[in-house]
XYZ file of C-alpha atoms in Angstrom:
682
model
C -28.708 7.852 18.123
C -26.727 7.564 21.402
C -26.903 3.663 21.151
C -25.399 4.051 17.607
C -22.658 6.410 18.902
C -21.787 3.903 21.666
C -21.567 1.165 19.045
C -19.258 3.143 16.782
C -17.107 4.049 19.808
C -16.407 0.396 20.294
C -15.289 -0.450 16.608
C -11.696 -0.606 15.725
C -10.854 -0.848 11.848
C -7.148 -1.790 11.798
C -4.556 -3.087 9.539
C -1.495 -5.187 10.332
C 1.463 -4.317 8.092
C 5.130 -5.211 8.133
C 8.250 -6.087 5.956
C 8.141 -9.583 4.665
C 9.006 -12.195 7.377
C 8.639 -9.843 10.287
C 5.886 -12.152 11.735
C 2.866 -10.145 10.812
C 0.639 -13.143 9.885
C 1.880 -15.010 12.971
C 0.711 -11.934 15.114
C -2.694 -12.061 13.382
C -3.142 -15.729 14.027
C -2.556 -15.325 17.826
C -4.991 -12.430 17.831
C -7.724 -14.608 16.275
C -6.821 -17.390 18.641
C -6.841 -15.289 21.913
C -10.089 -13.490 20.942
C -11.784 -16.803 20.398
C -12.169 -16.334 16.568
C -10.258 -19.502 15.985
C -9.892 -22.668 18.254
C -6.434 -23.690 16.963
C -3.372 -21.576 16.204
C -2.480 -21.586 12.531
C 1.185 -21.443 11.632
C 2.729 -19.779 8.543
C 5.562 -22.445 8.476
C 3.143 -25.273 8.492
C 0.877 -23.777 5.872
C -2.142 -23.674 8.336
C -2.488 -19.835 8.835
C -6.222 -18.855 8.609
C -5.450 -15.437 6.979
C -3.121 -17.056 4.384
C -5.690 -19.186 2.693
C -4.486 -19.259 -0.870
C -2.612 -22.470 -1.841
C 0.417 -20.424 -3.020
C 0.429 -18.414 0.306
C 0.511 -21.785 2.178
C 3.175 -23.121 -0.058
C 5.501 -20.033 -0.193
C 4.854 -19.024 3.452
C 4.071 -15.473 2.544
C 0.973 -13.310 2.273
C -0.072 -12.500 -1.216
C -3.452 -10.956 -0.880
C -4.944 -8.895 1.924
C -7.544 -10.785 3.993
C -10.311 -9.366 6.215
C -11.814 -10.755 9.406
C -13.684 -9.533 12.524
C -13.058 -10.562 16.083
C -13.988 -9.218 19.535
C -11.908 -8.183 22.625
C -13.125 -6.720 25.847
C -16.505 -5.666 24.407
C -14.921 -4.053 21.288
C -15.267 -5.120 17.650
C -11.989 -5.312 15.911
C -12.088 -5.492 12.049
C -8.620 -6.555 10.933
C -6.937 -6.539 7.343
C -3.779 -8.599 7.163
C -1.686 -7.294 4.389
C 1.293 -8.595 2.357
C 4.812 -7.737 3.290
C 6.399 -8.217 -0.192
C 6.867 -5.183 -2.385
C 5.397 -6.845 -5.407
C 2.052 -6.772 -3.736
C 2.231 -3.179 -2.442
C -1.217 -2.284 -4.069
C -2.862 -4.687 -1.449
C -1.303 -2.539 1.159
C -2.183 0.775 -0.374
C -5.800 -0.035 -0.833
C -6.151 -1.453 2.523
C -4.594 1.542 4.276
C -6.949 3.759 2.273
C -9.942 2.470 4.272
C -8.390 1.861 7.768
C -8.725 4.043 10.916
C -5.579 2.604 12.687
C -2.656 0.308 12.115
C -0.264 -2.063 13.957
C 3.158 -1.922 12.422
C 5.057 -5.140 13.195
C 8.969 -4.787 13.219
C 11.327 -7.742 13.500
C 13.553 -7.689 16.580
C 16.529 -8.640 14.528
C 15.967 -6.757 11.222
C 14.333 -3.725 12.765
C 13.052 -1.103 10.286
C 13.518 -2.862 6.976
C 12.892 -1.327 3.416
C 9.224 -2.352 3.071
C 8.560 -1.159 6.729
C 9.705 2.302 5.526
C 7.405 2.105 2.395
C 4.437 1.092 4.334
C 4.992 3.613 7.108
C 5.119 6.416 4.415
C 2.061 5.083 2.927
C 0.290 5.388 6.228
C 1.648 8.950 6.732
C -0.003 9.828 3.488
C -3.437 8.689 4.763
C -2.754 10.099 8.201
C -3.300 6.750 9.953
C -2.674 6.516 13.731
C -0.557 3.530 14.641
C 0.959 1.368 17.280
C 4.147 -0.631 16.891
C 4.814 -4.303 17.908
C 8.598 -5.324 18.085
C 8.337 -9.092 17.419
C 10.854 -12.044 17.414
C 12.585 -10.858 20.669
C 13.416 -14.497 21.322
C 15.585 -14.678 18.268
C 19.342 -14.654 18.306
C 20.569 -11.140 17.350
C 17.317 -9.363 18.486
C 17.776 -5.969 19.970
C 14.628 -4.076 21.156
C 16.353 -0.856 21.782
C 18.229 -0.841 18.495
C 14.775 -1.171 16.784
C 13.630 1.944 18.649
C 16.591 3.843 17.524
C 15.904 2.823 13.867
C 12.274 4.027 14.229
C 13.457 7.409 15.124
C 16.372 7.531 12.557
C 14.648 5.969 9.628
C 10.978 6.738 10.131
C 11.281 10.167 11.883
C 8.675 9.145 14.435
C 8.246 9.605 18.149
C 8.056 5.963 19.680
C 6.562 5.896 23.155
C 7.729 2.805 25.027
C 4.785 1.410 26.983
C 6.702 -1.820 27.515
C 10.234 -3.172 27.588
C 11.443 -6.866 27.375
C 12.345 -9.035 30.238
C 15.382 -10.869 29.077
C 16.986 -11.141 25.691
C 17.196 -13.658 22.811
C 16.606 -17.221 24.218
C 16.236 -15.805 27.715
C 13.352 -13.578 26.726
C 10.638 -14.422 29.321
C 8.058 -11.614 29.184
C 7.613 -7.803 29.267
C 7.546 -4.937 31.714
C 4.423 -2.808 31.607
C 5.494 0.777 32.138
C 2.113 1.901 32.987
C 1.336 -0.606 35.698
C 5.032 -1.110 36.567
C 4.514 -4.737 36.693
C 6.122 -7.631 34.710
C 3.851 -9.900 32.522
C 4.764 -13.471 31.912
C 2.942 -16.153 29.800
C 2.245 -19.722 30.586
C 3.662 -21.775 27.888
C 1.415 -24.907 28.616
C -1.713 -22.898 27.763
C -0.201 -21.642 24.425
C 0.118 -18.260 25.976
C -3.622 -17.940 26.815
C -2.998 -17.774 30.418
C -0.665 -14.786 31.609
C -0.077 -13.090 34.980
C 1.392 -9.889 36.365
C 4.528 -10.221 38.537
C 6.981 -7.998 40.307
C 9.690 -6.473 38.127
C 12.926 -8.394 38.464
C 15.616 -6.592 40.494
C 18.064 -6.327 37.632
C 15.479 -4.562 35.592
C 14.077 -2.122 38.194
C 16.519 0.707 37.421
C 16.007 0.497 33.670
C 12.210 0.068 34.035
C 11.968 3.322 36.247
C 14.129 5.213 33.771
C 11.831 4.490 30.875
C 8.814 5.122 32.964
C 10.114 8.515 33.591
C 10.685 9.074 29.945
C 6.963 7.921 29.295
C 5.568 10.464 31.772
C 7.954 13.180 30.524
C 6.586 12.683 26.936
C 2.983 12.582 28.143
C 3.399 15.699 30.158
C 4.064 17.587 26.902
C 0.562 16.380 25.700
C -1.510 16.899 28.792
C -1.168 19.694 31.411
C -2.887 17.584 34.209
C 0.080 15.107 33.844
C 2.592 17.804 33.761
C 1.275 19.270 36.930
C 1.143 16.089 38.830
C 4.532 15.014 37.378
C 6.250 18.263 38.649
C 4.553 17.857 42.018
C 5.613 14.361 42.446
C 2.050 13.119 42.611
C 0.956 9.678 41.753
C -0.511 9.716 38.202
C -3.699 7.503 37.741
C -3.446 4.786 35.121
C -6.684 5.912 33.568
C -5.233 9.332 32.857
C -2.090 7.836 31.393
C -4.200 5.656 29.080
C -6.351 8.652 28.110
C -3.306 10.691 27.184
C -1.590 7.955 25.243
C -4.796 7.639 23.275
C -4.892 11.416 22.655
C -1.209 11.445 21.502
C -1.772 8.368 19.203
C -4.911 9.696 17.532
C -3.193 13.113 16.956
C -0.116 11.239 15.614
C 2.202 12.947 18.146
C 3.513 9.606 19.225
C 3.540 5.893 18.528
C 3.016 3.491 21.522
C 5.500 0.504 21.285
C 4.692 -3.062 22.528
C 7.001 -5.913 22.267
C 6.858 -9.803 22.387
C 7.560 -13.035 20.579
C 4.420 -14.096 18.661
C 5.632 -17.523 17.669
C 6.231 -18.230 21.322
C 2.783 -16.825 22.251
C 4.132 -13.853 24.181
C 2.951 -10.286 24.089
C -0.295 -10.457 22.122
C -2.920 -9.752 24.767
C -1.365 -6.496 25.934
C -1.143 -5.505 22.195
C -4.868 -6.246 21.879
C -5.464 -3.944 24.941
C -3.453 -1.265 23.162
C -5.772 -1.678 20.060
C -8.833 -0.882 22.001
C -7.260 1.707 24.267
C -5.212 3.781 21.971
C -6.339 3.292 18.333
C -9.144 5.413 16.999
C -12.868 4.425 16.436
C -14.675 5.697 13.231
C -15.860 8.644 15.379
C -12.211 9.656 16.334
C -11.010 10.190 12.718
C -11.962 13.230 10.669
C -15.198 12.688 8.556
C -14.492 11.358 5.038
C -13.906 14.102 2.503
C -14.826 13.976 -1.302
C -15.726 16.143 -4.237
C -19.221 16.783 -5.465
C -18.995 15.604 -9.180
C -21.436 18.316 -10.316
C -20.101 21.481 -8.507
C -16.508 20.305 -7.917
C -16.723 21.580 -4.323
C -15.370 19.656 -1.354
C -17.937 17.813 0.829
C -17.798 15.701 3.955
C -19.811 12.666 5.220
C -20.243 12.273 8.888
C -19.945 8.743 10.387
C -23.586 8.495 11.108
C -26.513 6.198 10.093
C -28.518 9.305 9.522
C -26.336 10.437 6.636
C -26.697 9.353 3.139
C -25.019 5.936 2.374
C -21.432 6.437 1.262
C -18.768 3.649 0.726
C -15.556 3.080 -1.045
C -14.871 -0.154 -3.012
C -11.211 -1.000 -2.165
C -10.832 -4.491 -3.279
C -12.410 -6.790 -6.058
C -12.010 -10.652 -6.311
C -13.750 -12.934 -8.805
C -15.364 -15.817 -7.160
C -17.132 -18.556 -9.032
C -17.589 -16.100 -12.034
C -19.085 -13.373 -9.817
C -17.549 -10.256 -8.432
C -17.077 -10.078 -4.564
C -16.367 -6.401 -3.774
C -15.006 -5.340 -0.520
C -16.235 -1.997 0.675
C -15.780 0.330 3.656
C -18.959 2.084 4.857
C -18.218 5.666 5.788
C -21.863 6.894 6.411
C -25.401 5.674 6.279
C -26.629 2.014 6.057
C -26.913 -0.510 3.190
C -29.410 -3.341 3.032
C -29.571 -6.435 0.814
C -31.690 -5.809 -2.291
C -31.169 -2.029 -2.281
C -29.823 -0.114 -5.281
C -26.808 2.001 -5.126
C -25.230 4.545 -7.387
C -21.736 4.080 -8.663
C -20.661 7.747 -8.819
C -17.702 6.957 -11.004
C -19.585 5.357 -13.836
C -22.831 7.066 -13.147
C -24.902 3.904 -13.081
C -27.112 2.396 -10.523
C -26.398 -1.314 -9.375
C -28.328 -3.725 -7.171
C -26.854 -5.291 -4.040
C -27.909 -8.932 -3.976
C -25.933 -10.111 -1.011
C -23.864 -8.582 1.802
C -21.207 -10.654 3.659
C -19.251 -10.361 6.876
C -15.767 -11.731 5.912
C -13.477 -14.053 7.686
C -10.522 -14.651 5.401
C -12.086 -16.930 2.658
C -15.237 -17.726 4.663
C -18.273 -15.638 4.294
C -21.181 -14.973 6.735
C -24.334 -13.581 5.126
C -25.864 -10.485 6.704
C -28.925 -8.319 5.958
C -27.482 -4.905 6.648
C -24.064 -2.971 6.884
C -24.022 0.106 8.809
C -21.402 2.902 9.122
C -18.049 1.724 10.156
C -18.406 -1.747 8.548
C -15.967 -3.479 6.260
C -18.028 -6.066 4.284
C -18.069 -7.896 0.989
C -21.019 -7.340 -1.366
C -22.223 -9.156 -4.431
C -24.321 -7.715 -7.326
C -22.593 -4.636 -8.821
C -21.097 -5.545 -12.147
C -19.358 -2.279 -13.183
C -17.843 -1.475 -9.720
C -14.064 -1.570 -9.373
C -11.185 -0.667 -7.003
C -11.431 2.989 -5.986
C -15.230 3.556 -7.018
C -17.429 5.436 -4.740
C -20.980 4.067 -3.890
C -23.830 6.207 -2.708
C -27.579 6.322 -2.852
C -28.934 9.884 -3.259
C -26.161 12.499 -2.596
C -23.357 12.144 -5.118
C -19.803 12.431 -3.748
C -16.412 11.142 -5.207
C -14.204 10.050 -2.552
C -10.436 10.273 -3.099
C -9.383 7.326 -5.322
C -6.709 4.783 -4.518
C -3.223 5.371 -5.943
C -2.475 2.649 -8.600
C 1.223 1.775 -9.166
C 2.452 1.402 -12.709
C 3.933 -2.039 -13.699
C 7.768 -2.230 -14.377
C 8.211 -5.718 -15.877
C 6.445 -7.578 -18.724
C 6.314 -11.112 -20.199
C 4.741 -12.583 -23.164
C 2.330 -15.480 -22.498
C 0.529 -17.865 -24.825
C -1.530 -21.025 -24.384
C -0.026 -24.406 -25.220
C -3.163 -25.205 -27.141
C -4.475 -22.727 -29.614
C -8.026 -23.684 -28.636
C -7.372 -21.998 -25.154
C -6.495 -18.536 -26.550
C -9.811 -16.931 -25.939
C -10.027 -18.614 -22.556
C -6.682 -17.280 -21.612
C -7.511 -13.712 -22.614
C -10.697 -13.899 -20.499
C -8.815 -15.266 -17.427
C -6.107 -12.665 -17.682
C -8.610 -9.813 -17.947
C -10.557 -11.208 -15.009
C -7.312 -11.205 -12.982
C -6.609 -7.623 -14.128
C -10.066 -6.593 -12.810
C -8.982 -7.841 -9.408
C -5.445 -6.521 -9.416
C -5.103 -2.896 -10.779
C -1.263 -3.261 -11.036
C -1.586 -6.311 -13.419
C -1.932 -5.121 -17.156
C -2.849 -7.104 -20.209
C -2.415 -6.034 -23.793
C -2.225 -7.776 -27.138
C 0.835 -6.829 -29.351
C -0.514 -6.596 -32.820
C 2.901 -6.705 -34.470
C 3.967 -10.073 -32.840
C 0.381 -11.315 -32.309
C 1.456 -11.922 -28.701
C -0.350 -11.346 -25.369
C 1.806 -9.178 -23.137
C 1.157 -9.056 -19.412
C 2.792 -6.598 -17.121
C 3.231 -6.449 -13.246
C 5.320 -5.141 -10.262
C 7.991 -7.813 -10.307
C 9.045 -11.253 -11.117
C 7.322 -12.807 -8.018
C 4.000 -10.859 -8.837
C 3.930 -12.311 -12.406
C 5.093 -15.859 -11.275
C 2.130 -15.977 -8.745
C -0.354 -14.935 -11.484
C 0.989 -17.378 -13.978
C 0.709 -20.171 -11.419
C -2.889 -19.164 -10.808
C -3.616 -19.424 -14.616
C -2.232 -23.012 -14.586
C -3.436 -24.363 -11.212
C -6.640 -22.343 -10.499
C -7.976 -22.005 -14.075
C -6.435 -25.084 -15.643
C -4.836 -23.470 -18.703
C -1.370 -24.685 -19.788
C 0.815 -21.741 -20.877
C 4.174 -20.858 -22.343
C 5.838 -17.923 -20.688
C 8.487 -15.662 -22.246
C 11.513 -14.111 -20.581
C 10.778 -11.060 -18.378
C 11.019 -7.778 -20.290
C 11.450 -4.402 -18.644
C 8.815 -1.671 -19.139
C 10.783 1.374 -20.125
C 9.692 5.049 -20.422
C 10.952 7.803 -22.737
C 11.806 11.505 -22.205
C 13.749 14.337 -23.868
C 17.046 16.117 -23.218
C 16.637 19.421 -24.960
C 14.137 22.297 -25.142
C 12.375 22.943 -28.428
C 9.697 25.122 -29.851
C 7.376 23.937 -32.540
C 4.407 25.214 -34.577
C 2.384 22.688 -36.224
C -0.662 22.888 -38.579
C -3.122 20.095 -39.185
C -5.293 20.265 -42.441
C -8.126 18.275 -43.587
C -10.249 18.637 -46.666
C -13.903 17.547 -46.162
C -16.400 17.810 -49.067
C -13.949 20.127 -50.880
C -13.701 22.428 -47.844
C -10.270 22.851 -46.127
C -10.243 22.746 -42.326
C -7.142 23.931 -40.461
C -5.922 23.943 -36.872
C -2.593 25.326 -35.689
C -0.943 24.939 -32.334
C 2.355 26.603 -31.302
C 4.139 25.078 -28.190
C 7.275 25.013 -26.283
C 8.467 21.539 -24.993
C 10.977 21.345 -22.114
C 12.637 18.465 -20.058
C 11.037 18.277 -16.615
C 12.441 16.766 -13.305
C 12.283 13.116 -12.863
C 8.981 11.776 -11.582
C 6.946 14.766 -12.672
C 5.033 13.124 -15.635
C 3.724 15.133 -18.536
C 2.345 18.623 -17.640
C 0.688 20.907 -20.033
C 0.372 24.717 -19.177
C -1.536 27.220 -21.248
C -0.159 30.692 -22.020
C -3.459 31.646 -23.823
C -6.070 33.391 -21.588
C -9.853 33.022 -21.410
C -10.314 35.752 -23.988
C -8.280 33.819 -26.565
C -10.203 32.395 -29.557
C -8.911 28.848 -28.897
C -9.484 28.844 -25.143
C -12.559 26.869 -25.183
C -10.764 24.003 -26.853
C -7.767 23.735 -24.399
C -9.039 20.232 -23.232
C -8.905 19.004 -26.826
C -5.370 20.373 -27.222
C -4.253 18.730 -23.852
C -5.973 15.504 -24.969
C -3.851 15.332 -28.152
C -0.756 15.847 -26.282
C -1.496 13.200 -23.606
C -2.438 10.659 -26.325
C 0.807 11.428 -28.263
C 2.779 10.996 -25.056
C 1.337 7.653 -24.422
C 2.841 6.312 -27.773
C 6.379 7.512 -27.423
C 9.033 8.335 -30.074
C 11.805 5.891 -29.867
C 10.278 2.477 -29.118
C 6.714 3.244 -28.389
C 7.049 3.614 -24.559
C 5.057 6.230 -22.666
C 6.820 9.563 -22.431
C 7.351 11.322 -19.079
C 9.061 14.209 -17.337
C 8.102 16.740 -20.002
C 6.558 20.234 -19.547
C 4.519 21.750 -22.462
C 3.556 25.396 -22.750
C 0.927 26.194 -25.347
C 1.854 29.552 -26.626
C -0.738 30.035 -29.387
C -3.481 28.237 -31.373
C -5.890 29.020 -34.090
C -8.433 27.443 -36.407
C -10.413 28.488 -39.468
C -13.773 26.792 -38.811
C -15.443 26.453 -35.314
C -17.316 23.415 -36.343
C -14.140 21.280 -36.675
C -11.987 23.265 -34.247
C -11.871 20.540 -31.649
C -10.717 17.828 -34.058
C -8.151 20.016 -35.958
C -6.539 21.524 -32.788
C -6.315 18.074 -31.126
C -4.664 16.557 -34.231
C -2.384 19.613 -34.598
C -1.246 19.372 -30.879
C -0.858 15.532 -31.314
C 1.335 15.765 -34.338
C 3.239 18.960 -33.056
C 4.071 17.225 -29.840
C 5.538 14.180 -31.590
C 7.420 16.358 -34.053
C 8.861 18.519 -31.262
C 9.963 15.492 -29.092
C 11.620 13.857 -32.160
C 13.745 17.002 -32.370
C 14.387 17.310 -28.550
C 16.922 14.430 -28.347
C 14.573 11.675 -27.136
C 16.161 9.156 -24.570
C 15.214 5.871 -22.943
C 14.589 5.781 -19.192
C 15.002 2.506 -17.282
C 13.169 1.486 -14.187
C 15.481 1.942 -11.183
C 15.107 -0.247 -8.201
C 15.993 0.533 -4.564
C 18.156 -2.397 -3.440
C 19.150 -3.306 0.146
C 21.633 -6.111 0.580
C 22.485 -7.708 3.910
C 25.655 -9.760 3.750
C 28.225 -11.267 6.336
C 31.365 -9.078 6.220
C 33.562 -11.802 4.578
C 31.635 -11.488 1.266
C 31.273 -7.678 1.198
C 34.064 -7.200 -1.457
C 32.708 -9.745 -3.940
C 29.042 -8.375 -3.627
C 30.104 -4.790 -4.115
C 32.217 -5.744 -7.203
C 29.130 -7.544 -8.548
C 26.858 -4.502 -7.962
C 29.443 -2.327 -9.765
C 29.360 -4.709 -12.771
C 25.536 -4.455 -12.716
C 25.824 -0.586 -12.999
C 24.378 -0.020 -9.559
C 24.848 3.262 -7.809
C 25.844 2.556 -4.221
C 24.164 5.048 -1.754
C 25.295 3.797 1.687
C 27.191 0.988 3.337
C 26.475 0.407 6.956
C 28.482 -2.135 9.081
C 26.798 -3.768 12.011
C 29.079 -6.194 13.999
C 29.372 -9.267 11.733
C 27.110 -8.063 8.937
C 27.010 -5.129 6.553
C 23.950 -3.502 4.849
C 24.402 -2.039 1.331
C 21.846 0.330 -0.002
C 21.885 1.010 -3.789
C 20.030 2.023 -6.874
C 19.948 -0.780 -9.250
C 18.864 -0.741 -13.002
C 16.094 -3.481 -13.213
C 17.507 -4.621 -16.614
C 20.707 -5.740 -14.759
C 18.963 -7.545 -11.871
C 17.304 -10.576 -13.471
C 18.617 -13.843 -11.767
C 20.188 -11.801 -8.888
C 18.712 -14.148 -6.176
C 20.661 -17.079 -7.676
C 23.923 -15.001 -8.050
C 23.939 -13.581 -4.619
C 23.439 -17.096 -3.088
C 26.598 -18.357 -4.975
C 28.573 -15.219 -4.030
C 27.859 -15.625 -0.321
C 27.436 -19.416 0.206
C 23.725 -18.713 0.557
C 24.201 -16.430 3.522
C 23.488 -13.032 1.995
C 19.943 -11.662 1.402
C 18.452 -8.742 -0.497
C 15.182 -6.795 -0.911
C 14.395 -4.789 -3.926
C 11.481 -2.638 -4.978
C 10.673 -0.021 -7.597
C 12.059 3.471 -6.890
C 11.925 5.709 -9.959
C 12.750 6.030 -13.683
C 16.118 7.308 -14.849
C 18.912 6.950 -17.280
C 21.696 4.388 -16.241
C 24.765 6.273 -15.045
C 27.620 4.159 -16.203
C 30.545 3.489 -13.627
C 28.998 5.739 -10.908
C 29.388 4.470 -7.371
């Protein structure tokens, strides 16, 4: 048991996350090179990055799917998941964060805390993931390390702890000052950064370095009384105690250690790896995983021990050569090839035919996976993203949040003979990606696919053509709307059905009111356990939910509605469930029709970065697109505009903004919420 504890203590399950183009994959490639996992540095701009192995990733220079690998540093096993930075693939980040113990957040030294950085940071807050930060690209023109730190405080509300500061700025960036050892670190460029040495701090940086060293010790003294006592007495504080306290503060999420460098110039990666093993948690340092007993409904935990019953969460599914490869995180117990596991979500046993240790798209067969492992398995047919696997003791782990699509397109094969093949391919892709939906429109006889954005759907359509060899016609993008109501109504509805000459009746009385944006459809019962219809409240709720999914105006799902069930009755217990469900279904639709139904548009969060000379034209264009401008922030020669933008008005914006700014402005956009368009509001 002690041997197993020692093994677990040296495991780090981490993710590397960032806004698109912050250099996240470049950081990962250097980590793989310096840990000896690869023998050549892969470059994103050359299409040779190991972790970006899909043809489209190499061509576009972005990460599309999360990739997993294992490497070793100073006797520690580091399991890394490299995640996409583009908002269209945010599900890849969400399902990766769900199974990680720690995280490296990479920030661009020029852009700082960008929109997707904020999104990912708050996703990590939700899962209570300890993290360290790496400020990258400090060799770039316009980079400003201390401005990024200020943005972390202002935009993320976090407590950054500087363990390094840069030596030099922009093209004069030469290395870093380590505030724990109070030494400078410089890298040998001839060895591609593999060789580095500690040097004395340059004279012009000594005052700044000692000031930030004082701030570091001051912060740590709030966490550890021993440091406070030594600090107040002017004693020398041992390095080991400083590292121990930073680790304690990181794991308790009281602070975020900040490292810095320039990954493309091979500077700053080895100390970052030291930070991973020193400060980020092992599986033993995070709270035991929690879940619900599906029988009793009570909360249970699983300790990170091989002695516990096997418990794992499936967090990613990919189809490979017609078979499912399922990525799982093992939280307790052990799994061997050939064993049966129970899929708690579907209530069926499935056989594990193979277990793989993953390295991007390369697989290494292993016989056993133990607690703390992130592996790929082959065999289960019914297991999907978010399912819990156990052996004997049933537990349902918290599922993974799935985002709803906001954009749709019609797709059809160029050859009629490929219709069935196309449907099969699209359903297979939908199994891999929970944010990609496929449905057949019976009225137009079209296949409609929905996703998170134009890029998301474009990537999938390219896969259909290139990977699966089916030529397709693709329609123009269509927005996925929702519906709601503007007025409160009360409705009483009866459903009657005559069967074999006998009349069966169910009645439901309800009050329907508008709800706040983002609240969904909520049903509350004003009838108590002693009411005759109380045993059938599930059927009543089912009828309302099914009706809400159809909508009133144009068949879009309804949202932001509160329903109170005031009364219900039936004349025959045998058909009570059916009659009450239908009475609720019809009553809800009837009530919503009278409650001034309205259409809600998907509203995007838009950030535009533009040189100052184009500011007026870009703001005028945003006003014409019915955007609601939230904030305008000037920074020297550039200005940031933050706005809410109706998705319906934003198609083709990438082309328009280039022509408005001579190609010098850029923007990021991601789904924010559903709402009505406010005309002429700034």
